[in-house]
Amino acid sequence: MYIFFKYLLSISRSTKRSILITVDFILLIGALWLSFSLRLENWYWPLGGFNNPIVFLVLIAPVFAVPIFAQFGLYRAIIRYLGMRATWSIVKAVTLYAVLWGVVVFLSGIQGVPRSVVLINAMVAVLAIGGSRMGARWLLRKTEDSLKVESDGIYIRASDQSRVVVYGAGAAGRQLAVGLGQSRECILLAFVDDNIELQGRDLMGVPILSRENLRTFVADQRIDDILLAIPSITRKQRSVIIEGLRPLNARIRTLPGLIEMARGKVDYRDLHDLDINDLLSREPAEPDEAMLQEQVSKATVMVTGAGGSIGSELCRQILRRKPKVLLLFESSEFALYTLHNELLDSIHYFTRQEHSSAEIEILPDIIPLLGSVSDENRVSDVIQTWKPSIIYHAAAVKHVPIVEQNIAECIKTNVLGTLVMAKVAAEQQVKRFILISTDKAVNPTNAMGASKRCCEMVLQALAEEQHPSFEPMWDGTPSSQIVLTTQFAIVRFGNVLGSSGSVVPHFRKQIAQGGPITLTHKDITRYFMTIPEAAQLVMQTGTMVGDLSQGIGGYRNQHAHNGADVYVLDMGDPVKIYDLACRMIEHSGFQIKDYNSLGGDIAIELVGLRPGEKLYEELLIGHNTQKTEHPRVMRAREKHLPWDELKPMLKTLQVAALNGDVMMIRAIFKNLVPEYIPDEKIADWVYKEQLKQL
């Protein structure tokens, strides 16, 4: 039987159609013969046999039916994926055929055909045609599900199928269940819903359980996955549900898109583990869309570090608001190539969408530009050529251990790169310049944090100068004084979930490998936000920077303080990384292996703090904050050095970086950032190797 059905699956579409038409011929003739037999209450055979004209009416019935069936798409449908819509098409097609055949019978004037045979024939034919397809569908799917079937190079047995429960019996849950029905890799065993009216009933042939009954059901039925289909609830409500599912020892998964899966465009293998956004219990900070549109729509926008986690998301968010030109400035060729292709695909999508509307807008130009932010000539050429109205400066080296081991390169990119970008932006009178900073800049214990604090101080000092002058950077040529019209601002936020270097993808990889999860310290805590949230916050702050019509300083004069504004997101409570690791293990369907549970699956190993790493991070220097136009964004006033005092220290820092003088860099950091308390041990690779050679 399996070989026969596998053969049916492998033959050409035209051959399958011919077989189906032949079967329909036989079934329709049989349905008429059975209709006569049911009406006359005996096995019917017309008097005179084949010479009786009634036999002719029976034999020509398929001639009327097949064209009608073809018109209703009965020979285009894929049998093993038939659904309710296809079933309704069968009913309509068979009913129309039965009525037409009845009209022909009565117009022919042939005697001996009871009128009720027409109605009986309609019902029997529906059962025969519909039943044959449903039966074939069941047999084909049963064959695929229970026997060894090759699908995209993967062999699947019934014992290998994932046993799943869908959480949510609403519209999304039903769509998900329909999509799962197209997959051979899982079997749906139940729904779960908090609606008391639904509990205890059946949906699509499986029971709807309450949350209280789920624990027993998961254990008894050996459930592998719980699939979330509750898109309408808030993130906090979703977090409560997820926490309640943690002890069930089942993997919690979600979908990239329920609608796509319901349409068969997403396979079960596209189901992914719990979204990292679900690890945050607070609601996301929503931006003011009107303000974002006003800032970047039809403007020339430049993003440095465009290929990074924050930079690339900034580009995506900006592109959605239709800028005139989007400049992608990036030092990594591969990252730039990847992002550029992705954004071009988005442009093509916009083009297809707009072709369907009456008015087609001019699409943005996306310009990929290779270059380093510390290369003043390259930066100057780019900014002078396109004259962007706003620059988002996301370029930076940020991984704390790598920076500790390569301190001089950190200075070149972070500090000097920011100085170059700010200098050229001021010279070219760029309207707004937004620096992306980090919570590690507050009371830093590592070179990365200290370097970002220096970046902040550069903008803070420049912003209070009406006619700043710059020390010569590379060629020894003195810089001239300029009239400062550029509005500087700083955005400071915590860790970003899912970014390069984030603990979440690192932990997920370790879980996939069977553990252990490595953690530096059990008490380490961090603030977290999502990548889109961070990007939208950065854009939101750009709209809060002072209006040039208010004169130099903008909002700064309005609030009677000098320097670039520092904007901080209200990120809620910090997250304990150990608890985060535990949740990720349990959400993946595993048990934590520790002294209390030696039979667990994945252990958490503490490996000690890395060089420059803090147990906790802070977002503010002091507590002097003000509210802004956005309820989740604060504006901070923070002390800094005046520009004339900062310039010579930056020049000394530049010389130390070019010479690779790690001790001098650390000394300058301590003078620039008094809060900087580095580790006693120096981790820089070159410095340590040179010590060995002395």
XYZ file of C-alpha atoms in Angstrom:
694
model
C 0.000 0.000 0.000
C 2.815 2.391 0.907
C 4.584 1.734 -2.407
C 1.330 2.364 -4.298
C 0.705 5.727 -2.601
C 4.330 6.748 -2.950
C 3.966 6.002 -6.668
C 0.867 8.193 -6.818
C 2.797 11.048 -5.235
C 5.626 10.723 -7.738
C 3.664 10.609 -11.031
C 3.036 13.705 -13.132
C 0.192 16.089 -12.476
C -1.530 15.304 -15.792
C -1.476 11.576 -15.035
C -2.963 12.191 -11.607
C -5.724 14.259 -13.190
C -6.508 11.493 -15.669
C -6.729 8.937 -12.857
C -9.024 11.240 -10.886
C -11.353 11.787 -13.865
C -11.520 8.037 -14.473
C -12.398 7.401 -10.824
C -15.070 10.106 -10.994
C -16.584 8.459 -14.081
C -16.910 5.177 -12.217
C -18.214 6.792 -9.024
C -20.839 8.882 -10.814
C -22.206 5.901 -12.710
C -22.200 3.869 -9.514
C -23.935 6.706 -7.644
C -26.786 6.753 -10.171
C -27.196 2.994 -10.074
C -27.276 3.125 -6.250
C -29.804 5.980 -6.353
C -32.196 3.916 -8.449
C -31.693 0.951 -6.123
C -32.405 3.024 -3.006
C -35.536 4.547 -4.550
C -36.938 1.204 -5.790
C -35.755 -0.687 -2.674
C -34.050 -3.452 -4.668
C -30.909 -3.900 -6.722
C -31.974 -2.072 -9.865
C -31.404 -3.233 -13.418
C -33.442 -1.593 -16.196
C -35.713 -3.761 -18.296
C -34.140 -4.547 -21.634
C -30.641 -4.108 -20.276
C -28.358 -1.941 -22.389
C -31.149 -1.356 -24.890
C -33.077 0.620 -22.271
C -32.555 4.405 -22.780
C -32.188 4.826 -19.004
C -28.806 3.086 -19.278
C -27.784 5.746 -21.772
C -28.786 8.499 -19.335
C -26.686 6.859 -16.632
C -23.634 6.405 -18.840
C -23.613 9.988 -20.128
C -23.922 11.487 -16.620
C -20.125 11.877 -16.214
C -20.037 13.806 -19.485
C -22.060 16.542 -17.787
C -20.235 16.265 -14.485
C -16.544 16.359 -15.453
C -16.593 19.825 -17.140
C -18.495 21.217 -14.152
C -16.008 19.644 -11.746
C -13.142 21.103 -13.746
C -14.757 24.554 -13.676
C -15.015 24.384 -9.870
C -11.347 23.432 -9.565
C -11.832 19.840 -8.404
C -8.972 18.680 -10.623
C -6.616 21.454 -9.607
C -6.757 20.858 -5.865
C -3.980 18.869 -4.165
C -5.836 15.955 -2.623
C -3.715 15.521 0.497
C -4.136 19.218 1.411
C -7.895 19.551 0.900
C -9.679 21.796 3.374
C -13.156 23.134 4.052
C -13.152 25.464 1.056
C -12.383 22.582 -1.304
C -15.131 20.507 0.342
C -17.660 23.268 -0.248
C -16.568 23.440 -3.912
C -17.290 19.710 -4.217
C -20.791 20.178 -2.789
C -21.574 23.033 -5.193
C -20.155 21.254 -8.226
C -21.981 17.967 -7.546
C -25.271 19.765 -6.825
C -25.058 21.696 -10.096
C -24.260 18.499 -11.993
C -27.213 16.629 -10.384
C -29.643 19.442 -11.240
C -28.380 19.587 -14.834
C -28.678 15.822 -15.216
C -32.234 15.956 -13.854
C -33.172 18.660 -16.350
C -31.794 16.543 -19.202
C -33.743 13.514 -17.965
C -37.063 15.316 -17.869
C -36.468 17.113 -21.171
C -35.667 13.775 -22.846
C -39.103 12.418 -21.977
C -37.719 8.991 -21.146
C -40.066 7.140 -18.846
C -39.166 5.113 -15.763
C -36.980 7.645 -13.942
C -38.563 8.641 -10.588
C -38.193 12.324 -9.750
C -36.788 11.509 -6.336
C -33.838 9.757 -8.013
C -32.484 13.207 -8.920
C -32.382 14.286 -5.263
C -31.045 10.925 -4.083
C -28.369 11.056 -6.785
C -27.237 14.501 -5.600
C -26.748 13.252 -2.041
C -25.085 9.981 -3.043
C -22.791 11.735 -5.548
C -21.697 14.277 -2.918
C -20.846 11.423 -0.585
C -19.087 9.482 -3.348
C -17.045 12.340 -4.846
C -16.355 14.113 -1.551
C -15.816 10.905 0.363
C -13.392 9.556 -2.221
C -11.264 12.679 -1.941
C -11.404 12.799 1.832
C -10.537 9.111 1.980
C -7.640 9.588 -0.416
C -6.497 12.593 1.610
C -6.565 10.564 4.823
C -4.720 7.614 3.290
C -2.051 9.809 1.703
C -1.481 11.804 4.885
C -1.555 8.628 6.987
C 1.020 7.075 4.711
C 3.256 10.119 5.027
C 2.809 10.392 8.793
C 3.186 6.760 9.798
C 5.737 5.440 7.304
C 9.174 6.550 6.330
C 8.782 9.497 3.958
C 11.483 11.532 2.317
C 10.866 15.245 2.621
C 13.555 17.737 1.593
C 16.217 15.181 2.386
C 14.838 14.432 5.861
C 13.345 11.080 6.843
C 10.525 11.231 9.340
C 8.784 8.473 11.273
C 5.723 8.767 13.446
C 7.926 8.292 16.513
C 9.994 11.298 15.393
C 7.032 13.656 15.187
C 6.888 16.445 17.729
C 3.869 16.185 20.001
C 2.507 19.694 20.373
C -0.076 21.732 22.237
C -1.289 25.106 20.947
C -1.774 27.740 23.652
C -4.712 29.838 22.486
C -7.900 28.576 20.842
C -8.780 31.868 19.177
C -8.378 32.878 15.549
C -4.568 32.777 15.711
C -4.635 29.323 17.335
C -6.961 27.983 14.650
C -4.769 29.431 11.886
C -1.731 27.858 13.489
C -3.514 24.503 13.744
C -4.396 24.660 10.048
C -0.747 25.331 9.266
C 0.360 22.447 11.477
C -2.043 20.218 9.601
C 0.068 20.738 6.486
C 3.206 19.492 8.241
C 4.302 15.877 8.662
C 6.741 16.769 11.426
C 4.318 17.308 14.277
C 1.027 16.093 15.668
C -1.425 18.430 17.397
C -2.855 16.869 20.559
C -4.680 19.717 22.313
C -5.437 23.416 22.653
C -5.155 25.410 25.883
C -7.281 28.464 26.546
C -8.168 30.578 29.578
C -11.729 31.098 28.320
C -13.937 28.954 30.585
C -16.617 28.687 27.884
C -14.165 26.951 25.547
C -12.632 24.565 28.070
C -13.829 20.981 27.813
C -14.927 21.370 24.194
C -13.228 20.049 21.046
C -11.688 22.124 18.274
C -10.544 20.542 15.007
C -10.820 17.129 16.615
C -8.674 17.797 19.676
C -9.690 18.896 23.211
C -9.438 22.409 24.631
C -7.808 22.249 28.065
C -7.611 24.646 30.964
C -4.221 25.822 32.183
C -4.713 23.802 35.373
C -5.127 20.546 33.409
C -2.129 21.216 31.199
C 0.529 19.917 33.615
C -1.026 16.435 33.798
C -1.701 16.376 30.056
C 1.901 17.301 29.200
C 3.240 14.522 31.415
C 0.750 11.859 30.271
C 1.006 12.637 26.559
C 4.775 13.329 26.576
C 4.319 16.753 24.984
C 7.443 18.132 23.281
C 6.386 21.664 22.327
C 3.916 24.278 23.518
C 3.218 26.712 20.687
C 2.092 30.204 21.632
C -0.776 31.627 19.575
C -1.842 34.613 21.708
C -0.815 37.708 19.718
C -3.440 40.063 21.149
C -2.256 40.105 24.785
C 0.287 42.501 26.257
C 3.919 41.564 26.801
C 3.378 41.534 30.569
C 0.445 39.119 30.265
C 2.486 37.001 27.885
C 5.362 36.951 30.375
C 3.037 35.735 33.152
C 1.804 32.882 30.939
C 5.347 31.913 29.948
C 6.462 31.870 33.572
C 3.542 29.567 34.369
C 4.669 27.181 31.614
C 8.277 26.973 32.835
C 7.849 23.943 35.167
C 6.184 21.792 32.477
C 9.436 20.530 30.956
C 8.249 21.311 27.425
C 9.839 23.594 24.885
C 7.970 26.866 24.375
C 7.985 27.991 20.762
C 6.396 30.619 18.586
C 6.074 31.446 14.898
C 7.564 34.013 12.543
C 4.047 34.507 11.135
C 0.839 32.601 11.784
C -0.814 33.730 8.562
C 2.106 32.517 6.445
C 2.003 29.112 8.076
C -1.751 28.857 7.644
C -1.195 29.444 3.935
C 1.416 26.719 3.828
C 4.271 29.174 3.289
C 5.965 28.322 6.588
C 7.021 24.835 7.547
C 7.031 23.412 11.049
C 10.803 23.656 10.974
C 10.377 27.450 10.740
C 8.984 27.440 14.250
C 11.587 29.022 16.453
C 12.312 29.084 20.120
C 10.672 31.654 22.322
C 11.263 35.155 21.011
C 13.925 37.017 22.955
C 11.492 39.920 23.360
C 9.401 37.655 25.599
C 12.246 37.657 28.115
C 11.297 41.249 28.964
C 8.292 41.597 31.241
C 7.765 45.318 30.682
C 5.857 46.796 27.758
C 7.979 48.217 24.919
C 8.479 51.967 24.677
C 6.340 53.127 21.756
C 7.742 55.974 19.645
C 5.810 58.995 18.446
C 5.375 58.067 14.798
C 4.519 61.579 13.660
C 7.755 62.918 15.131
C 9.808 60.146 13.527
C 8.256 60.812 10.137
C 8.940 64.525 10.453
C 12.610 63.914 11.271
C 13.723 61.548 8.492
C 11.006 61.615 5.826
C 12.430 63.006 2.549
C 15.704 63.839 4.328
C 19.285 62.734 3.710
C 20.289 60.547 6.644
C 23.684 59.034 7.469
C 24.265 56.047 9.763
C 27.800 55.149 10.831
C 28.445 51.570 11.891
C 25.486 50.717 9.653
C 26.306 47.014 9.581
C 26.158 46.530 13.352
C 23.209 45.386 15.417
C 21.959 48.873 16.300
C 23.137 50.528 13.090
C 21.397 48.015 10.825
C 18.125 48.259 12.760
C 18.366 52.049 12.591
C 18.652 51.752 8.822
C 15.580 49.516 8.664
C 13.551 51.889 10.811
C 14.690 54.937 8.830
C 13.913 53.265 5.509
C 10.321 52.633 6.608
C 9.908 56.399 7.044
C 10.971 57.072 3.416
C 14.104 59.250 3.546
C 15.354 60.860 0.371
C 18.846 59.335 0.730
C 20.135 56.803 3.252
C 23.938 56.704 3.599
C 25.291 53.432 4.990
C 28.772 54.109 6.395
C 30.551 50.930 7.492
C 34.136 49.632 7.770
C 33.236 45.952 7.302
C 32.754 45.071 3.632
C 30.750 41.923 4.392
C 28.420 43.666 6.846
C 27.869 46.504 4.374
C 27.179 44.085 1.507
C 24.707 42.079 3.584
C 22.796 45.108 4.844
C 22.694 46.796 1.446
C 21.167 43.719 -0.191
C 18.611 43.409 2.602
C 17.542 47.036 2.249
C 17.329 46.723 -1.536
C 14.945 43.808 -1.046
C 12.868 46.065 1.181
C 12.858 48.718 -1.528
C 11.574 46.160 -4.047
C 8.809 45.275 -1.613
C 7.852 48.957 -1.315
C 7.816 49.180 -5.110
C 5.397 46.251 -5.433
C 3.161 47.746 -2.741
C 3.066 51.163 -4.377
C 2.333 49.758 -7.828
C -0.996 48.631 -6.400
C -1.851 52.191 -5.290
C -2.835 55.145 -7.381
C 0.076 57.343 -6.257
C 3.675 56.116 -6.478
C 6.202 57.950 -4.312
C 9.884 58.420 -5.114
C 11.757 55.613 -3.373
C 14.842 56.316 -1.239
C 18.373 56.080 -2.600
C 20.489 53.687 -0.525
C 24.211 54.416 -0.784
C 26.668 51.826 0.651
C 29.907 53.545 1.673
C 33.028 51.768 2.907
C 35.115 53.767 5.317
C 36.426 54.257 8.828
C 35.045 56.957 11.108
C 38.619 57.813 12.098
C 39.521 58.637 8.465
C 38.848 62.385 8.358
C 39.361 62.747 4.610
C 36.903 59.962 3.803
C 34.319 61.218 6.296
C 34.675 64.766 4.990
C 34.248 63.653 1.366
C 31.072 61.734 2.173
C 29.426 64.445 4.272
C 30.413 67.241 1.886
C 29.067 65.283 -1.109
C 25.623 64.336 0.235
C 25.179 66.962 2.995
C 23.085 64.801 5.376
C 20.734 66.680 7.685
C 21.123 64.128 10.481
C 23.874 61.658 11.433
C 23.343 58.679 13.716
C 26.781 57.733 15.010
C 26.600 54.030 15.927
C 30.130 53.023 14.873
C 32.108 51.670 17.838
C 34.016 48.701 19.164
C 31.932 47.476 22.076
C 32.812 43.973 23.287
C 34.320 44.537 26.717
C 36.882 41.654 26.800
C 38.080 42.340 23.233
C 38.484 46.044 23.984
C 40.440 45.309 27.170
C 42.798 43.200 25.091
C 43.142 45.814 22.288
C 42.885 49.157 24.055
C 44.691 51.327 21.515
C 42.351 50.304 18.679
C 39.385 51.136 20.881
C 40.688 54.712 21.242
C 41.112 55.096 17.483
C 37.573 53.991 16.682
C 35.522 55.115 19.656
C 37.124 58.355 20.851
C 38.999 59.658 17.816
C 36.334 58.345 15.437
C 33.654 60.262 17.343
C 35.851 63.372 17.401
C 36.370 63.176 13.622
C 32.658 62.667 12.956
C 31.678 65.544 15.275
C 34.345 67.859 13.808
C 33.306 67.250 10.199
C 29.604 67.439 11.072
C 30.192 70.820 12.721
C 32.312 72.091 9.807
C 29.702 70.984 7.239
C 26.856 72.345 9.396
C 24.989 69.067 9.704
C 21.719 69.871 11.446
C 21.696 67.053 14.046
C 24.301 64.601 15.313
C 23.153 61.736 17.567
C 25.721 59.620 19.444
C 24.752 56.111 20.525
C 26.301 55.485 23.942
C 26.035 52.768 26.581
C 25.309 52.303 30.268
C 28.912 51.103 30.596
C 29.968 54.756 30.276
C 28.606 55.384 33.783
C 31.226 54.756 36.495
C 33.237 52.614 34.054
C 35.500 49.751 35.099
C 36.668 48.926 31.571
C 38.268 50.674 28.633
C 35.173 50.366 26.474
C 33.029 52.185 29.027
C 35.696 54.821 29.627
C 36.085 55.394 25.882
C 32.328 55.866 25.446
C 32.295 58.320 28.343
C 35.039 60.242 26.542
C 32.850 60.252 23.424
C 30.015 61.739 25.449
C 32.342 64.391 26.890
C 33.502 65.373 23.396
C 29.928 66.168 22.358
C 29.052 67.776 25.677
C 32.058 70.079 25.464
C 31.587 70.924 21.788
C 27.894 71.673 22.227
C 28.563 74.560 24.608
C 30.987 76.261 22.192
C 29.697 78.838 19.744
C 32.994 78.994 17.841
C 34.919 75.775 18.576
C 38.391 75.261 17.145
C 40.015 71.858 16.698
C 43.556 70.735 17.286
C 45.176 69.262 14.146
C 44.194 65.632 13.902
C 46.438 63.886 11.374
C 48.276 66.237 9.042
C 49.469 68.984 11.377
C 47.339 71.656 9.706
C 45.682 73.972 12.268
C 41.909 74.047 12.091
C 39.971 77.262 11.780
C 37.200 78.431 14.048
C 33.690 77.657 12.862
C 30.202 78.832 13.766
C 28.541 75.899 15.501
C 25.011 75.220 14.280
C 24.999 71.438 14.705
C 22.743 70.110 17.451
C 24.478 67.342 19.426
C 22.685 64.718 21.515
C 23.618 61.485 23.277
C 21.445 58.386 23.675
C 22.420 56.040 26.481
C 20.861 52.636 27.024
C 21.663 49.200 28.405
C 22.211 45.815 26.824
C 20.346 44.988 23.645
C 18.719 41.567 23.385
C 19.904 39.629 20.363
C 22.745 41.949 19.359
C 26.196 40.633 18.565
C 27.822 39.765 21.861
C 24.503 39.589 23.714
C 24.159 36.774 26.232
C 20.870 35.558 24.731
C 22.172 34.127 21.417
C 25.265 32.878 23.281
C 23.151 31.025 25.852
C 20.855 29.697 23.121
C 23.824 28.258 21.253
C 25.125 26.596 24.418
C 21.685 25.097 25.113
C 21.502 23.732 21.556
C 24.885 22.077 22.114
C 23.655 20.408 25.305
C 25.312 22.833 27.716
C 26.755 23.825 30.000
C 25.822 27.511 30.082
C 28.829 29.541 31.186
C 28.130 32.539 33.410
C 30.700 34.898 34.862
C 28.959 35.495 38.212
C 25.710 34.394 39.827
C 24.797 37.920 40.962
C 25.522 39.794 37.740
C 22.602 41.973 36.565
C 21.938 44.005 33.426
C 19.349 46.325 31.904
C 17.875 44.999 28.673
C 15.918 46.292 25.726
C 15.114 44.995 22.252
C 16.965 46.055 19.099
C 13.910 47.740 17.479
C 13.164 49.505 20.758
C 16.738 50.801 20.968
C 16.687 52.017 17.366
C 13.355 53.778 17.798
C 14.624 55.425 20.989
C 17.645 56.756 19.120
C 15.412 58.183 16.394
C 12.992 59.584 18.976
C 15.738 61.571 20.691
C 16.671 63.125 17.372
C 13.262 64.803 17.317
C 13.835 66.219 20.821
C 17.092 67.996 19.987
C 16.635 71.788 19.956
C 15.097 73.571 17.003
C 17.652 75.769 15.209
C 15.169 78.636 15.237
C 15.780 78.947 18.986
C 19.399 79.889 18.384
C 22.554 78.139 19.497
C 21.723 75.647 22.178
C 18.049 75.133 21.298
C 16.498 73.254 24.197
C 19.691 73.771 26.133
C 19.037 77.500 26.429
C 15.427 76.777 27.250
C 16.489 74.563 30.181
C 19.307 76.954 31.240
C 22.168 74.503 31.017
C 24.994 73.926 28.574
C 26.294 70.883 26.779
C 24.811 68.115 24.678
C 21.699 66.496 26.104
C 21.982 62.938 27.396
C 18.823 60.909 26.832
C 18.137 57.756 28.829
C 15.307 55.243 28.444
C 13.293 54.132 31.438
C 14.273 50.462 31.084
C 12.407 49.119 34.090
C 14.094 46.807 36.555
C 17.458 45.188 35.763
C 17.499 41.475 34.936
C 19.574 38.966 36.874
C 21.535 37.031 34.240
C 21.451 33.799 36.258
C 17.638 33.932 36.316
C 17.653 34.666 32.588
C 19.770 31.559 31.952
C 17.414 29.429 34.079
C 14.381 30.672 32.177
C 15.994 29.972 28.823
C 16.857 26.405 29.849
C 13.334 25.694 31.081
C 11.660 27.402 28.126
C 13.684 25.109 25.873
C 12.114 22.050 27.522
C 15.117 21.079 29.652
C 15.784 20.834 33.360
C 18.571 22.658 35.172
C 21.332 20.385 36.391
C 22.627 21.399 39.821
C 23.267 19.959 43.273
C 19.534 19.666 43.923
C 18.832 18.024 40.555
C 21.765 15.881 39.434
C 19.553 14.221 36.845
C 18.916 17.524 35.059
C 19.864 18.252 31.464
C 21.917 21.455 31.359
C 24.210 22.865 34.028
C 25.179 26.490 34.672
C 28.905 26.944 35.277
C 30.319 30.074 36.945
C 33.634 31.039 35.339
C 34.435 34.340 37.087
C 34.189 37.968 35.999
C 36.084 38.888 32.840
C 38.564 41.781 32.720
C 36.711 45.063 33.158
C 33.330 43.447 33.799
C 30.994 44.864 36.478
C 28.368 43.045 38.493
C 25.799 45.692 37.639
C 25.436 48.646 35.293
C 24.030 52.135 35.824
C 22.320 54.499 33.414
C 22.833 57.878 35.075
C 25.721 59.891 36.456
C 23.966 61.455 39.430
C 20.195 61.815 39.628
C 19.568 65.130 37.915
C 17.001 64.171 35.280
C 14.113 65.880 33.519
C 11.063 64.597 31.704
C 10.855 64.887 27.938
C 8.129 64.839 25.325
C 8.209 61.032 25.548
C 6.999 59.485 28.843
C 9.662 56.743 28.770
C 12.635 58.986 27.904
C 14.549 61.130 30.411
C 16.951 64.007 29.773
C 19.988 64.157 32.080
C 22.329 66.999 33.049
C 25.851 65.757 33.633
C 29.165 67.431 34.398
C 31.977 67.496 31.861
C 35.245 69.252 31.049
C 35.224 72.485 29.012
C 36.388 72.161 25.402
C 39.651 74.072 25.921
C 40.643 71.690 28.741
C 39.539 68.616 26.842
C 41.401 69.362 23.578
C 44.980 68.840 24.793
C 44.007 65.676 26.637
C 42.427 64.291 23.464
C 45.598 65.109 21.531
C 47.683 63.251 24.122
C 45.246 60.341 23.964
C 45.618 60.274 20.172
C 49.419 60.108 20.388
C 49.237 57.361 23.012
C 46.869 55.321 20.814
C 49.072 55.706 17.738
C 52.079 54.574 19.796
C 50.180 51.728 21.467
C 51.053 53.170 24.908
C 48.563 51.292 27.122
C 49.794 52.770 30.416
C 49.450 56.303 29.078
C 45.938 55.571 27.794
C 44.864 54.304 31.214
C 46.396 57.361 32.897
C 44.567 59.762 30.552
C 41.329 57.870 31.098
C 41.685 58.366 34.848
C 42.175 62.117 34.351
C 39.316 62.430 31.868
C 36.903 60.149 33.724
C 37.577 60.283 37.488
C 35.001 57.517 38.051
C 37.071 55.096 35.935
C 38.423 52.281 38.141
C 40.168 49.694 35.948
C 41.388 46.245 36.895
C 44.885 46.149 38.290
C 45.878 43.553 35.712
C 46.311 44.806 32.159
C 44.763 42.441 29.612
C 46.089 44.054 26.412
C 47.740 41.289 24.355
C 50.533 43.382 22.871
C 51.406 44.919 26.251
C 51.555 41.515 27.966
C 53.672 39.981 25.217
C 56.069 42.899 25.277
C 56.462 42.494 29.058
C 57.444 38.862 28.525
C 60.161 39.896 26.072
C 61.805 42.394 28.429
